[in-house]
Coordinates of C-alpha atoms in Angstrom, one line a residue:
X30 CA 10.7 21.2 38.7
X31 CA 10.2 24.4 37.1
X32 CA 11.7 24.8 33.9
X33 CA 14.4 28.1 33.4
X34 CA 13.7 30.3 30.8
X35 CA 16.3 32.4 28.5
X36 CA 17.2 33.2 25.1
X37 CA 20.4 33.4 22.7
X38 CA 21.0 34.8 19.6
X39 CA 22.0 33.3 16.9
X40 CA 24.4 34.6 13.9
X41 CA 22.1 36.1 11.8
X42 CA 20.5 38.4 15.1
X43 CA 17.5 35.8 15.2
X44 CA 16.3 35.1 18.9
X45 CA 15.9 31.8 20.2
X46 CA 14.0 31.2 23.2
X47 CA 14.7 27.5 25.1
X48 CA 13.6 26.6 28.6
X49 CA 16.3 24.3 30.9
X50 CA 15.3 21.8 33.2
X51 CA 17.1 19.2 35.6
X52 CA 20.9 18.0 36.7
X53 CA 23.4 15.9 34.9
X54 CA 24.7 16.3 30.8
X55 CA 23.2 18.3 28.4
X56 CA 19.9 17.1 26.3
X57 CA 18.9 19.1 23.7
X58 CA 15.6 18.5 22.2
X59 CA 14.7 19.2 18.1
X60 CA 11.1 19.8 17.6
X61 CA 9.3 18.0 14.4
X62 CA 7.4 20.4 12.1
X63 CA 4.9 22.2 13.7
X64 CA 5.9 21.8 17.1
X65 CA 7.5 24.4 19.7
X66 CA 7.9 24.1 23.6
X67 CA 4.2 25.1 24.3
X68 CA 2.8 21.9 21.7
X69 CA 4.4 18.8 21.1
X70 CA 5.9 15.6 22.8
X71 CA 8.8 17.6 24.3
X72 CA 8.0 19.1 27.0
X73 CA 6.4 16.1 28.6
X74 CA 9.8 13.9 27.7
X75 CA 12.2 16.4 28.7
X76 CA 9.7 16.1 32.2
X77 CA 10.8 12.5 32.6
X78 CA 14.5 12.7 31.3
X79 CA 15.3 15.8 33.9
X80 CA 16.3 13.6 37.0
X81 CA 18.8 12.1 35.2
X82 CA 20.0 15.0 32.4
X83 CA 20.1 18.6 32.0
X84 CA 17.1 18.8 29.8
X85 CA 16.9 21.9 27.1
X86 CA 13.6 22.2 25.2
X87 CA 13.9 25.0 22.8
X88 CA 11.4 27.2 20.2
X89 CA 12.7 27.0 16.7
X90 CA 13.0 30.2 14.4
X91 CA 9.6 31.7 13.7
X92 CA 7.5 29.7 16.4
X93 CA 6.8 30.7 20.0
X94 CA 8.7 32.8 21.5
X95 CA 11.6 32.7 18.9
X96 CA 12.1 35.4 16.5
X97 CA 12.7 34.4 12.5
X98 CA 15.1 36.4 9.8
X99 CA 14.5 36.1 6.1
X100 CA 15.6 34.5 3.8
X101 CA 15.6 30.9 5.6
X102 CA 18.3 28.5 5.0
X103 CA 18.8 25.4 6.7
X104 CA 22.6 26.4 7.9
X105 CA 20.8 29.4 9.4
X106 CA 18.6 26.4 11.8
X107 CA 22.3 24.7 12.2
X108 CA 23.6 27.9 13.9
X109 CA 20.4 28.4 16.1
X110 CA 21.5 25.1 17.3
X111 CA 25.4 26.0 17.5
X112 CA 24.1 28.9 19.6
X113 CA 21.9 27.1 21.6
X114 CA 24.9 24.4 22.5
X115 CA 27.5 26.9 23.4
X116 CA 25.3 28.5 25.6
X117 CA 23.6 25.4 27.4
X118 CA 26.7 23.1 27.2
X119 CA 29.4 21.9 24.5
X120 CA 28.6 19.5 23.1
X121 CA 25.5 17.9 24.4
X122 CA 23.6 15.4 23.3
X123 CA 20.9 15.8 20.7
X124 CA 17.2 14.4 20.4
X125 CA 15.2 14.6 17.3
X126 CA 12.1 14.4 16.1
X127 CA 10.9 13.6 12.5
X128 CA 12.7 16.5 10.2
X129 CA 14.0 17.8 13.8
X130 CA 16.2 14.2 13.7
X131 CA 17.1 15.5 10.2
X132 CA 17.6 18.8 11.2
X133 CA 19.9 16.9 14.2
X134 CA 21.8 15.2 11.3
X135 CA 22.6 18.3 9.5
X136 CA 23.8 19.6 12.4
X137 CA 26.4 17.2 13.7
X138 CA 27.5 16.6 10.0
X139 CA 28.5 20.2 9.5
X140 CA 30.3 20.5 12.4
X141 CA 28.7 20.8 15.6
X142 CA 30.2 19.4 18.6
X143 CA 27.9 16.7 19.7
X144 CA 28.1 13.4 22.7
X145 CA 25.4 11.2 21.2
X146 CA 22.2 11.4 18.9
X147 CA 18.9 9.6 19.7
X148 CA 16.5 10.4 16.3
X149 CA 12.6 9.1 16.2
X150 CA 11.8 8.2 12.6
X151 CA 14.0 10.8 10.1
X152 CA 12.4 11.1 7.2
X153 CA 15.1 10.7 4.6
X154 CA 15.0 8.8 1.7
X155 CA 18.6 7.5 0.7
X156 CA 17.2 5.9 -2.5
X157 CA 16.6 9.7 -3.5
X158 CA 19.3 11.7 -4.2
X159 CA 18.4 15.5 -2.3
X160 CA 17.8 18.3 -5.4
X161 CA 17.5 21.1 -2.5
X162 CA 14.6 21.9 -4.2
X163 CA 10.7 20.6 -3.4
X164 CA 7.5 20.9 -5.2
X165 CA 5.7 20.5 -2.0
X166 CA 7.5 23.5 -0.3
X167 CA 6.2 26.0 -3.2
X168 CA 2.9 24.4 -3.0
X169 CA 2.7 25.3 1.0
X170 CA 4.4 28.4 -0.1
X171 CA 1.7 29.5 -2.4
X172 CA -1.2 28.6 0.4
X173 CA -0.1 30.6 3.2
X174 CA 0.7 33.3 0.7
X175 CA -3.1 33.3 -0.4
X176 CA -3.9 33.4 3.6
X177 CA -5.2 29.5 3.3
X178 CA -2.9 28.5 6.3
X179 CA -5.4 26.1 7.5
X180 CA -5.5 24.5 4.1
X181 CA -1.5 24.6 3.7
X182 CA -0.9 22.2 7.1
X183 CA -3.8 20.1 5.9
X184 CA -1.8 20.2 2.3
X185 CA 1.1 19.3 4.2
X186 CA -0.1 16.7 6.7
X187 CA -1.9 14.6 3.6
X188 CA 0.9 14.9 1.7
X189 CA 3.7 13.5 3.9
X190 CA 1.1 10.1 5.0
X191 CA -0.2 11.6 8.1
X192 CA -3.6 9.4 8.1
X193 CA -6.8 11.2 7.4
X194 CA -8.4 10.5 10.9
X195 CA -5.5 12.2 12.8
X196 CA -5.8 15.3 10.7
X197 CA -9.8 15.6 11.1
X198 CA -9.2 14.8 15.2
X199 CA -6.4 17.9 15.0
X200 CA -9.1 20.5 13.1
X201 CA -11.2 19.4 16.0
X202 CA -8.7 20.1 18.3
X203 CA -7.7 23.4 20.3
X204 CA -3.9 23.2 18.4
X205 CA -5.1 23.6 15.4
X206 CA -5.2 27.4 15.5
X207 CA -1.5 27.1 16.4
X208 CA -0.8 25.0 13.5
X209 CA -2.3 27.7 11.3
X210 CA 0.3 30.3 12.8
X211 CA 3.2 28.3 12.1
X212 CA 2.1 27.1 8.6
X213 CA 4.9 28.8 7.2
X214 CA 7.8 26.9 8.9
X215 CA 6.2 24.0 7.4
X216 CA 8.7 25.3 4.0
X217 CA 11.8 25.4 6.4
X218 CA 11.0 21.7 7.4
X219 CA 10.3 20.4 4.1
X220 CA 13.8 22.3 2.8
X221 CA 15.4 20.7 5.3
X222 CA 14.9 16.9 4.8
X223 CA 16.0 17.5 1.5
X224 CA 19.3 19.0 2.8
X225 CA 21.4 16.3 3.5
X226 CA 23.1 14.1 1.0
X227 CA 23.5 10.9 1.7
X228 CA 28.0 10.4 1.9
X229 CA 27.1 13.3 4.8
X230 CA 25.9 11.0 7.1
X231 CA 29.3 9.3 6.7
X232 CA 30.7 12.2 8.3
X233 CA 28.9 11.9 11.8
X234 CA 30.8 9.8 14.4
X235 CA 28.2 9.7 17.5
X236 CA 27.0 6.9 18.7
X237 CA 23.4 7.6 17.2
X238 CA 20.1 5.5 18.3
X239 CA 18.0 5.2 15.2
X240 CA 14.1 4.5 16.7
X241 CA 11.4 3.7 14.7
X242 CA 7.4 2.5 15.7
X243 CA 5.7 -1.1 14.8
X244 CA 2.9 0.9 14.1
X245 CA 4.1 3.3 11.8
X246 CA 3.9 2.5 7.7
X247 CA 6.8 0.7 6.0
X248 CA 8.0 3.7 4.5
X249 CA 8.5 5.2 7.7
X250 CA 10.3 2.5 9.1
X251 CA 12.5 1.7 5.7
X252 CA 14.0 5.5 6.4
X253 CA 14.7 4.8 9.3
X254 CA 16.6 1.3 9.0
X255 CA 18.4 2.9 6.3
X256 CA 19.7 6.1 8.1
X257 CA 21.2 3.5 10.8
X258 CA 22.8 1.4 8.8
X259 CA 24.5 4.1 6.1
X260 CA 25.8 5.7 9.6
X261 CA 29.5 4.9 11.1
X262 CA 28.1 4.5 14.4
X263 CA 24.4 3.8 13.9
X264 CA 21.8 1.3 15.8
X265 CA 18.4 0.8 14.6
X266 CA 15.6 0.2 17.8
X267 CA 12.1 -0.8 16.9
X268 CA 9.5 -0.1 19.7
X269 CA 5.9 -0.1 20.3
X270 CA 3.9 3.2 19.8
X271 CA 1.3 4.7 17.3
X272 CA 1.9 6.0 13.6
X273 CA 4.9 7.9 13.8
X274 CA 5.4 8.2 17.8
X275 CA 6.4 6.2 20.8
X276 CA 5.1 7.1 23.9
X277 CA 6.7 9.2 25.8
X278 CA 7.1 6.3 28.9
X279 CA 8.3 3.7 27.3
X280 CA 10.6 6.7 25.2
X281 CA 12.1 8.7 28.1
X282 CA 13.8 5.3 29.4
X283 CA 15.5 3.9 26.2
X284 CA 16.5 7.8 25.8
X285 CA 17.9 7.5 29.1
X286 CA 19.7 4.5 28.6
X287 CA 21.7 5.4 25.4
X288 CA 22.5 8.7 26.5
X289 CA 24.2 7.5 29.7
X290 CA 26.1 4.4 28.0
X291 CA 24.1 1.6 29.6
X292 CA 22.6 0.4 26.1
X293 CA 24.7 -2.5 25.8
X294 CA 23.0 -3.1 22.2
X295 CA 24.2 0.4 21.4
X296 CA 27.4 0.2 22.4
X297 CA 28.4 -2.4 20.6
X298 CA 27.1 -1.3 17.7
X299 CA 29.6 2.0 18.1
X300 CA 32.5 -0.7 18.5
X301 CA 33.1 0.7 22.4

């Protein structure tokens, strides 16, 4: 099934380009740092969910083919994402990635119209209090600045527990020039999980599908066991995968499940 391309514009004049896939109600994916439509898990989920859903994989401000507007500001992501909705289908359901889940989160707190979230390991801390504000972020900042992009997702990677062997295998790989390019949206992801307070996710009242992997560290998995729990309608699933991702067939099928009601776990858990 070949995927069908277009673009909306979001408040600020920024472009964002998405590709649309499939039959059935809206799935919109939200892409981790450093990933886009052309790199990532995406695309090859969206591939499995399209028999079932209408399957929207889209480029976030300043990668791909999407354009960016200075200054960022995380309410400038949530209306890419308001845009995106009203154009592809309101509401829809959203799936997130890492600080895309938080980015996800954000989102339906603040107001947009959403069926159900699935999130893969958000990286909030509830024991931390957000100061919108993060040494890390200046520290990228500074590194692209001085045209040390390479360095700066390195920086970045080390920094948030990515283990040292991944990052030498992705220097090695052919992505790695990409990751360079979009060093600087590294900031916008690192502003963003330290956007939302914790009495916002109170606010949210999808069904949401916390996931989390064995594999991945206890910090990881803490986050995420504590995002489900402070939510109204949160359930926490643990499956098998590698540090910080779940294959994408055993993924696309619990996905599927929970965004067409037949988790009975779930659905519990949201008191329907």
């Amino acid at each position: 099934m070949i995927p069908v391309e277009g673009t909306v514009r979001s408040a600020d004049g920024t472009t964002i380009a998405y590709e649309r896939s499939g039959t059935g109600p809206t799935v919109v994916m939200v892409d981790a740092a450093g990933g886009f439509r052309a790199m990532g898990p995406m695309r090859p989920l969206a591939a499995l969910l399209a028999d079932e859903f209408t399957v929207v994989c889209y480029d976030r401000r300043g990668r791909g083919g999407s354009s960016d507007t200075a200054p960022y500001h995380v309410e400038r992501e949530v209306d890419d994402l308001r845009a995106l909705v009203e154009e592809v289908g309101d509401p829809a359901c959203l799936f997130g990635f890492s600080s895309g889940a938080v980015l996800a989160l954000v989102a339906a707190a603040r107001g947009l119209p959403v069926g159900r979230l699935a999130l893969l390991e958000p990286p909030i801390d509830l024991a931390k209090p957000p100061t919108g504000e993060s040494g890390l972020a200046a520290e990228i900042a500074q590194l692209v600045a001085a045209g040390r992009r390479g360095d700066a997702v390195a920086h970045f990677q080390a920094s948030i527990g990515v283990p040292a062997e991944l990052t030498e295998g992705m220097r090695e790989s052919p992505s790695w020039p990409a990751l360079e390019r979009l060093a600087h949206t590294l900031v916008y992801d690192l502003t963003i999980v330290d956007a939302l307070p914790a009495d916002e996710l109170a606010r949210i009242g999808a069904p949401t599908l916390v996931i989390d992997s064995e594999q991945s560290d206890a910090r990881l998995r803490g986050w995420a066991a504590g995002v489900a729990a402070a939510l109204p309608h949160g359930h926490r699933r643990s499956m098998r995968g590698d540090w910080h991702q779940v294959p994408e067939a055993d993924l696309a099928p619990a996905l599927a499940d929970f965004f067409a009601g037949r988790d009975a776990t779930v659905e519990l858990a949201a008191g329907r």
